[in-house]
XYZ file of C-alpha atoms in Angstrom:
463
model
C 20.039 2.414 24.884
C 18.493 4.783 26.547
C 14.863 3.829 25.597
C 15.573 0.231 25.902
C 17.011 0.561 29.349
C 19.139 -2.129 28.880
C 22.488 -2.963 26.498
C 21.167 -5.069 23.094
C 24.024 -7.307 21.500
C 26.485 -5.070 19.176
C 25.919 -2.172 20.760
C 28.930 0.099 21.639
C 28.576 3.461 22.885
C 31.513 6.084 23.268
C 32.154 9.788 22.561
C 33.986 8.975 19.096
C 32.070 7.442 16.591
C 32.049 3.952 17.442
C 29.044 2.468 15.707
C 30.710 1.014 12.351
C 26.936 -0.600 11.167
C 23.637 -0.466 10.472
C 21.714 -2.503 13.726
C 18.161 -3.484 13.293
C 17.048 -3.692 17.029
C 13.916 -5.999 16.650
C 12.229 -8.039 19.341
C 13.025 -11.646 19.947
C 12.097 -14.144 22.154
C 16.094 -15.079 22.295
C 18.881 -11.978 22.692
C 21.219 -12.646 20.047
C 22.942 -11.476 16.425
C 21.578 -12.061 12.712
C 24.321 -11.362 10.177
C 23.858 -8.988 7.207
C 23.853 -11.820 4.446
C 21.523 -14.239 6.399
C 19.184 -11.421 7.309
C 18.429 -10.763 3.963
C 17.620 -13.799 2.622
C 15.069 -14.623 5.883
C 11.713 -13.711 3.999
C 10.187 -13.044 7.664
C 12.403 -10.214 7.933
C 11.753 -7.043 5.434
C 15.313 -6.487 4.479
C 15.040 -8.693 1.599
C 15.614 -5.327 -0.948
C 18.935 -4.627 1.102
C 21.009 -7.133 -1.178
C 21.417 -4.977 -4.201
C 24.119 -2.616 -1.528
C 26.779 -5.930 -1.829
C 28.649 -7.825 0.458
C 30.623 -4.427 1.558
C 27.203 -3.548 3.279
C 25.959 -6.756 3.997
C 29.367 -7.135 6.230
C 27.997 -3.471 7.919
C 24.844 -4.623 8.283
C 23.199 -5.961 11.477
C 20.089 -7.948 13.281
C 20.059 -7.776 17.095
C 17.249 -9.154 18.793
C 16.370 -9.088 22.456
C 12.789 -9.917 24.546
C 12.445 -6.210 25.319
C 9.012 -4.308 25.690
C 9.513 -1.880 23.940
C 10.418 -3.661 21.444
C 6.921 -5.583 20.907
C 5.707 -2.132 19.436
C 8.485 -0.937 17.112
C 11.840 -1.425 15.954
C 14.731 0.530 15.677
C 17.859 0.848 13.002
C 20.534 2.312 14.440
C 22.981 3.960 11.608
C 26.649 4.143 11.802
C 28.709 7.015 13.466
C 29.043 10.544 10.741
C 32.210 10.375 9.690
C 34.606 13.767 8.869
C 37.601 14.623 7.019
C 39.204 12.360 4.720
C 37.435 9.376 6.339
C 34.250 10.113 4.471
C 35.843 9.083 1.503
C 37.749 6.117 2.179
C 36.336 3.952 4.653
C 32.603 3.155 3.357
C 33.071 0.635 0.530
C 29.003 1.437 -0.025
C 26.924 4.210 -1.222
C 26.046 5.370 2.403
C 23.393 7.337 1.427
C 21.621 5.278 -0.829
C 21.376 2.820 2.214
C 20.132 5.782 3.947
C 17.256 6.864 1.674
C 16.292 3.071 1.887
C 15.549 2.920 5.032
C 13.949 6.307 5.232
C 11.893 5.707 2.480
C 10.668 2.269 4.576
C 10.320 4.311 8.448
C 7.727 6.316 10.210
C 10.167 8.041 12.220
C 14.017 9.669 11.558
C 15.882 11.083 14.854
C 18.729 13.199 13.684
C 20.859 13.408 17.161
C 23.156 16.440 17.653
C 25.165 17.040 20.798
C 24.839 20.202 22.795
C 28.780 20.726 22.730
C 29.976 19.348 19.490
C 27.102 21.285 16.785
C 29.626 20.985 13.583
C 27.604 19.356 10.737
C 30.555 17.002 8.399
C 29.936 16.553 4.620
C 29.253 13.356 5.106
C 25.751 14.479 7.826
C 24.960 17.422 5.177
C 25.094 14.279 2.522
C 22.804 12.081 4.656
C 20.453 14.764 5.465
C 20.216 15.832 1.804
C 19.001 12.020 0.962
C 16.050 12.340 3.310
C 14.551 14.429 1.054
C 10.950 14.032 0.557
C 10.811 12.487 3.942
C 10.817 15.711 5.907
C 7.493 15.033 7.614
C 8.951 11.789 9.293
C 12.327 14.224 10.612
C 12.487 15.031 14.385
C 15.895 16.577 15.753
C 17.358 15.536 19.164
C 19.983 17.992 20.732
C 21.372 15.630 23.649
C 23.903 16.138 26.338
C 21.810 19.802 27.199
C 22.948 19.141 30.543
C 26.596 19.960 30.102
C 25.975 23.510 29.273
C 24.295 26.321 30.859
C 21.028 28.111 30.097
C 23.219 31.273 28.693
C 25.365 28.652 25.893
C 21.816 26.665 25.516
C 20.382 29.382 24.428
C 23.055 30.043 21.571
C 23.913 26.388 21.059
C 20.241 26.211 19.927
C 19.819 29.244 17.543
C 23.651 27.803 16.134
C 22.067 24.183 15.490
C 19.240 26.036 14.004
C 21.112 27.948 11.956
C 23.254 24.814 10.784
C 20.086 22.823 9.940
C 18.668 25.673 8.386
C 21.230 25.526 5.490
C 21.181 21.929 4.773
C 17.140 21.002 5.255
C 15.428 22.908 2.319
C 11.752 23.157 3.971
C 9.597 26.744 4.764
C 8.907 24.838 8.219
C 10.748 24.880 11.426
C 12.216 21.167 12.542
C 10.603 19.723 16.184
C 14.088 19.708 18.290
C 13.704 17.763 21.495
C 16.542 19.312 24.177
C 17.392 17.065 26.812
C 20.131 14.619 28.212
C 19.100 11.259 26.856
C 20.896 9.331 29.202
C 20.558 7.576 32.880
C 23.142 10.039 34.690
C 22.511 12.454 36.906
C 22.744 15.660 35.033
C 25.619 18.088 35.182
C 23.452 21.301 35.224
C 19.750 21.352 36.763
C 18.872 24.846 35.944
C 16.883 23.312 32.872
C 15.684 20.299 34.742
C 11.635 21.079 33.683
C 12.547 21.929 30.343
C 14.096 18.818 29.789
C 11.111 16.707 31.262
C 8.705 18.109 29.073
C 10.851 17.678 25.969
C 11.527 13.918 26.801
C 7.554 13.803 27.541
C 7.062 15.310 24.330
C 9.421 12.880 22.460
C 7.745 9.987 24.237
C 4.341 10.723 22.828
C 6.030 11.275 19.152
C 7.358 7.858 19.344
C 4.284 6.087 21.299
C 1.725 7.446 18.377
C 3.460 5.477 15.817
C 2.427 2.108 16.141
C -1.354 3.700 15.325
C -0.463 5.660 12.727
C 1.819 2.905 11.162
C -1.330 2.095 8.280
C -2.095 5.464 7.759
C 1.265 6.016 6.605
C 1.570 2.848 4.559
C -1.466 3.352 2.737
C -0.053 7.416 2.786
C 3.355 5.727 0.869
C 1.168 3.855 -0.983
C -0.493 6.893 -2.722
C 2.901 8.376 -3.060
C 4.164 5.588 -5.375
C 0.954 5.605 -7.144
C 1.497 9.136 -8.051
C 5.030 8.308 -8.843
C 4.011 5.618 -11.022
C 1.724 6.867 -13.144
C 3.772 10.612 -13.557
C 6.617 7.682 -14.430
C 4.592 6.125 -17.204
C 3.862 9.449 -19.040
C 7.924 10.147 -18.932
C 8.488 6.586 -20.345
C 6.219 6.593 -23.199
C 6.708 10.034 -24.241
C 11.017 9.287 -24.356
C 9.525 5.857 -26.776
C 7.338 8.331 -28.995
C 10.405 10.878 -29.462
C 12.705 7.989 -30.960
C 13.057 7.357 -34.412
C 12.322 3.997 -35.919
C 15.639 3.589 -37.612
C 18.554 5.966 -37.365
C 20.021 8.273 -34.977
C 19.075 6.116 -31.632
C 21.854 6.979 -29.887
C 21.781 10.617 -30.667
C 18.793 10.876 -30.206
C 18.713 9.507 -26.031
C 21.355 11.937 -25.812
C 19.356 14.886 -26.504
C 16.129 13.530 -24.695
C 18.087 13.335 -21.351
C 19.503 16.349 -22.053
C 16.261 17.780 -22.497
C 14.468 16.555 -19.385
C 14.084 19.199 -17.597
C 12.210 20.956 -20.406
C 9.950 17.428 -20.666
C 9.096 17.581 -17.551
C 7.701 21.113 -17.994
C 6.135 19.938 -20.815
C 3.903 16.706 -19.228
C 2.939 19.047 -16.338
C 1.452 21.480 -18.544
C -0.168 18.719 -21.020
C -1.491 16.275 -18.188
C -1.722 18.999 -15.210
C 0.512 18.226 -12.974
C 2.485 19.043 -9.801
C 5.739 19.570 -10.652
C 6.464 18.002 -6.972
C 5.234 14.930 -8.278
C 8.097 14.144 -10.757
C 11.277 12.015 -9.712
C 14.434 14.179 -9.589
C 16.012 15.637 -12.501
C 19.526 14.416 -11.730
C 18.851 10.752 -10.719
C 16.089 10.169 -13.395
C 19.152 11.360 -16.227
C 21.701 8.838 -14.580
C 19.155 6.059 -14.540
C 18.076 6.667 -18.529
C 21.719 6.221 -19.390
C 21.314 2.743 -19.067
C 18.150 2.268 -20.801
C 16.963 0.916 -23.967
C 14.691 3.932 -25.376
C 13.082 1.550 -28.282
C 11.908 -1.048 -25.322
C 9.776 1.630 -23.580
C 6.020 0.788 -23.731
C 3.587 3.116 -24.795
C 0.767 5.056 -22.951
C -1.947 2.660 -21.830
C -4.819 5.097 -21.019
C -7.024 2.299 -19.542
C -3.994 1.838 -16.808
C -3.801 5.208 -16.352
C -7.411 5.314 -15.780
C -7.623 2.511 -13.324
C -4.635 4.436 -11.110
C -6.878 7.919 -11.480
C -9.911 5.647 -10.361
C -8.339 4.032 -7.212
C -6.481 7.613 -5.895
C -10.261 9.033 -6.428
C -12.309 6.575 -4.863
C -10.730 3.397 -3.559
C -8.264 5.245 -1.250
C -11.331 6.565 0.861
C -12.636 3.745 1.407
C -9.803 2.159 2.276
C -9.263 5.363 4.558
C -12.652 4.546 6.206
C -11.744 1.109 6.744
C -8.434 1.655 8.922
C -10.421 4.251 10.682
C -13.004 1.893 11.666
C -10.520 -1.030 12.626
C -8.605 1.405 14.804
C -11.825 2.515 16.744
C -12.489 -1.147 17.340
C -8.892 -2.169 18.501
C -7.471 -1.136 21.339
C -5.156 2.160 21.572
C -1.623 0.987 20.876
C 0.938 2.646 22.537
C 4.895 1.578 23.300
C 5.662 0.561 26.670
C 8.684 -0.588 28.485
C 11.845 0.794 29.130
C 12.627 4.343 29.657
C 8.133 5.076 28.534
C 7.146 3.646 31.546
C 9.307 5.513 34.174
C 7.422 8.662 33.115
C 3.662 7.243 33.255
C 3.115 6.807 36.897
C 4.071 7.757 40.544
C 5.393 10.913 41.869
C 7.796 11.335 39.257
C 5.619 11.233 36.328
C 5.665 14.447 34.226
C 3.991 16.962 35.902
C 3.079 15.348 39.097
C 2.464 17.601 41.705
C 2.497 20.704 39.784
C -0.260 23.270 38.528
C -3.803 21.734 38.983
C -2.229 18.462 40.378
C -0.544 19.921 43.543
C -1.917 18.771 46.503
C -3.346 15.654 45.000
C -2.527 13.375 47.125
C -2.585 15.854 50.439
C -5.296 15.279 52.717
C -5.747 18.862 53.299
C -7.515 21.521 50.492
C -3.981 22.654 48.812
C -6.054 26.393 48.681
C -6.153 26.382 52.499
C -2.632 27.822 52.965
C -3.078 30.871 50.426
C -6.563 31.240 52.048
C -6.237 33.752 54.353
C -4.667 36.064 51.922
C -7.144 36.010 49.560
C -10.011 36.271 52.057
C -8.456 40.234 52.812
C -9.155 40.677 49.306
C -12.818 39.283 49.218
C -13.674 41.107 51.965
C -12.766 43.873 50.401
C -15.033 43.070 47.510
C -17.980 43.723 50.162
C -20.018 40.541 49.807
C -23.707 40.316 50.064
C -24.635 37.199 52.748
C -21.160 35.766 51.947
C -21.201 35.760 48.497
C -20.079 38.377 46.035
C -21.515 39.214 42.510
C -20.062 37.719 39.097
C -19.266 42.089 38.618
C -17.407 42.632 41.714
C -15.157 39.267 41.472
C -14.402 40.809 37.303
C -13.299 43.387 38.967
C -10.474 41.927 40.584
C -9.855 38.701 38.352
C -9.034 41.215 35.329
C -6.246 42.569 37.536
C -4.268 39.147 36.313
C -4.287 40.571 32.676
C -5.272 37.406 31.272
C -7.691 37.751 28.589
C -11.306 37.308 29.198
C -11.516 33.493 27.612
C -8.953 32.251 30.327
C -11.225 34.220 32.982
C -14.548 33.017 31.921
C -12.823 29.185 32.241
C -11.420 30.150 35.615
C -15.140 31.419 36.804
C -16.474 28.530 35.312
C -14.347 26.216 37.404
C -14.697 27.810 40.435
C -18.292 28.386 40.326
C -18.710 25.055 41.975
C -22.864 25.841 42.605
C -23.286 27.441 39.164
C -25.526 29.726 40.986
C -23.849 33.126 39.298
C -21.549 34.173 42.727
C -18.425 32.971 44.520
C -18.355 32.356 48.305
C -14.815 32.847 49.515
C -14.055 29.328 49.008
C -14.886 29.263 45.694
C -13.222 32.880 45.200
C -10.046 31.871 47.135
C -10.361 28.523 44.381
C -10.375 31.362 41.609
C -7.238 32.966 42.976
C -5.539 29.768 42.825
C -6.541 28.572 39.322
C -5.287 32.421 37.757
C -1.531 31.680 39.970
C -1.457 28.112 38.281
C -2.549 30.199 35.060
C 0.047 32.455 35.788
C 3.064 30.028 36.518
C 2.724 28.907 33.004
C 0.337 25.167 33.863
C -2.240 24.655 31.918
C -5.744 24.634 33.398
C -7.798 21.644 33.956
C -10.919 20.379 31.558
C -13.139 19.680 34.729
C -12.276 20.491 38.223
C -10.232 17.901 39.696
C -11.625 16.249 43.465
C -8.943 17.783 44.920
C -9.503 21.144 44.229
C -13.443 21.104 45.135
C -13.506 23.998 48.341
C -14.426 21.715 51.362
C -17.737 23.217 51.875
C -19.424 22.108 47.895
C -17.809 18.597 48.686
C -20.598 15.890 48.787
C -21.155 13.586 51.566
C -19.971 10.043 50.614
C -22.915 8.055 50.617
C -22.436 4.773 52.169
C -23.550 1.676 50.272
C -26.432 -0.471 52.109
């Protein structure tokens, strides 16, 4: 809702959770509902796979389309409300997580969203994170309603959610959490007001880079399953080599699922490899239950071979090629909605601050801290109104920033390049090391604005 700017048909919002299905929020020219059981059978669509989850889910299950912008670049399934307590087991009449790992098998981003007052993570949200496993690249965390707390309970709120996700999500690496207050209401508390601009910035650019990277990661799934596949085909055909021809079939399967874990260990050392490459112990066992040992096929090296041959070479190329199609096409980033309220005008992020104050002032934004820093230049005893690239050290390492930032800062303010500052350009230097200071990041080039009046060129008129 709150990228969309604007309600989408099924949508119900509320503290408890309300959200009883899975919504696919796609773009169409026309706002209106697709039911589960149609949805799935529309071959334009790519929930075809979704049938095998049963009318239960199919009744759960969810196509709202609407002519929105943001839309045009991506689409968004919105998942049910976690339940707790006894309702976990009773009122899904489908394997929620299965549905789950689905869909995050099939998405290029997942948004786990926590709120800043209620941090408690149910079975049932330990459960769903668990099935995201092997998809923690695609995981971003959003702790929303920051606003209704203080910086003090912020502060411990996040280390607690940290904590909490540091027990269920079994990675070495640190989750992205975006703090903010995802909504259109003024905010409660404004002490954090920056801090949650430059988080909802930095979530805007997480979800704008997807619709480019959106073949990288197909053809990045691709590999995957290719890997799977062939690590797959040595599993099959060694469980077929084990069986005996006559007697003892049963038996036999028995012991070989049993025994997985130690064939696994086997094929890795035998064919070298990654042990991260095998399906998981558990779910591979329930799935052989069901199977026919004695219809297994054999190894076929020459397949084998041809997979080997296309992760080795084919893949590159086709690397090259999506790399040279997106250099050609233009950059494709989502707009609309709640993206384009940040991009432009005064209340872009970052607009007016650091090395874009005084953009849009008529008067050199140095002027005002000028006379200040002219006491200390002429204290600096300058030679025919310049002093020397030692003398201006002297005072610029008083900041305590390390030399690289310095040698940037003199680089930027040197507007002549002739090897000394004037006390425009030294009054410019002052200012660069306070926007330094304040925690803004320096500019690339010098910005127009920022030029000292006296190294601005004349406009030339055109004839």
């Amino acid at each position: 809702r709150y990228l969309l700017e604007q309600d989408f048909p099924g949508m119900r919002i509320g503290p408890e959770p309300t959200t009883d299905s899975f919504i696919a929020v796609m773009y169409g020219e026309t706002e209106g509902n697709v039911p589960g059981n149609a949805l799935v059978v529309d071959p334009k669509k790519p929930f075809r796979k979704l049938s095998r989850f049963g009318n239960a889910f199919l009744n759960r299950f969810m196509c709202s389309q609407l002519p929105n912008q943001v839309l045009k670049s991506i689409s968004i399934i919105d998942s049910p409300g976690i339940l707790s307590g006894e309702k976990q087991r009773i009122s899904r009449g489908y394997d929620f997580c299965q549905v789950l790992q689905w869909f995050a098998e099939r998405v290029d981003r997942i948004i786990l969203l926590f709120d800043a007052h209620k941090l408690d993570i149910s079975d049932e949200f330990s459960e769903a994170i668990k099935s995201f496993r092997g998809q923690d690249d695609k995981i971003r965390v959003v702790l929303n309603k920051a606003d209704q707390v203080d910086t003090q309970q912020l502060m411990r709120v996040y280390g607690a959610l940290m904590w909490s996700l540091g027990k269920v999500i079994d990675t070495p690496e640190v989750l992205r959490v975006y703090i903010g207050s995802f909504w259109a209401h003024p905010l409660r508390n404004t002490d954090n007001r920056r801090l949650f601009e430059a988080e909802a910035q930095d979530l805007f650019k997480d979800i704008q880079s997807l619709p480019q990277k959106a073949a990288v990661r197909k053809l990045n799934d691709l590999i995957k399953r290719a890997r799977l596949a062939k690590v797959h085909a040595y599993i099959i055909s060694y469980l077929k080599k084990e069986m005996p021809s006559v007697f003892g079939k049963e038996n036999k399967k028995k012991e070989l699922i049993n025994k997985l874990p130690e064939i696994y260990i086997q094929l890795q050392r035998e064919y070298h490899i990654s042990a991260g490459d095998f399906p998981e112990v558990k779910k591979m066992q329930e799935l052989l239950e069901n199977c026919d040992f004695t219809k297994f096929h054999s190894l076929k090296p020459k397949l084998i071979e041809a997979v080997d041959n296309m992760l080795a070479n084919k893949i590159a190329s086709l690397m090259n090629l999506i790399r040279q199609e997106e250099s050609n096409m233009p950059t494709e980033i989502v707009h609309g909605g709640a993206f384009d309220g940040t991009m432009a005008g005064p209340f872009g992020h970052g607009y007016g601050e650091g090395a874009k104050e005084g953009a849009d002032e008529e008067e050199w934004v140095v002027a005002k801290d000028k006379p200040a820093y002219d006491e200390i230049f002429y204290t600096l005893s300058p030679i025919n109104g310049k002093i020397s690239g030692i003398s201006a050290k002297k005072e610029m390492v008083t900041s305590k920033l390390p030399n690289s930032v310095l040698g940037k800062i003199w680089k930027l303010a040197d507007c002549d390049g002739d090897g000394m500052l004037d006390d425009e350009e030294f009054a410019l230097a002052k200012h660069l090391i306070k926007i330094k200071l304040d925690g803004y990041e320096l500019p690339g080039t010098l910005p127009s604005h920022l030029v000292p009046p006296s190294h601005r060129k004349p406009f030339q008129t055109a004839e």
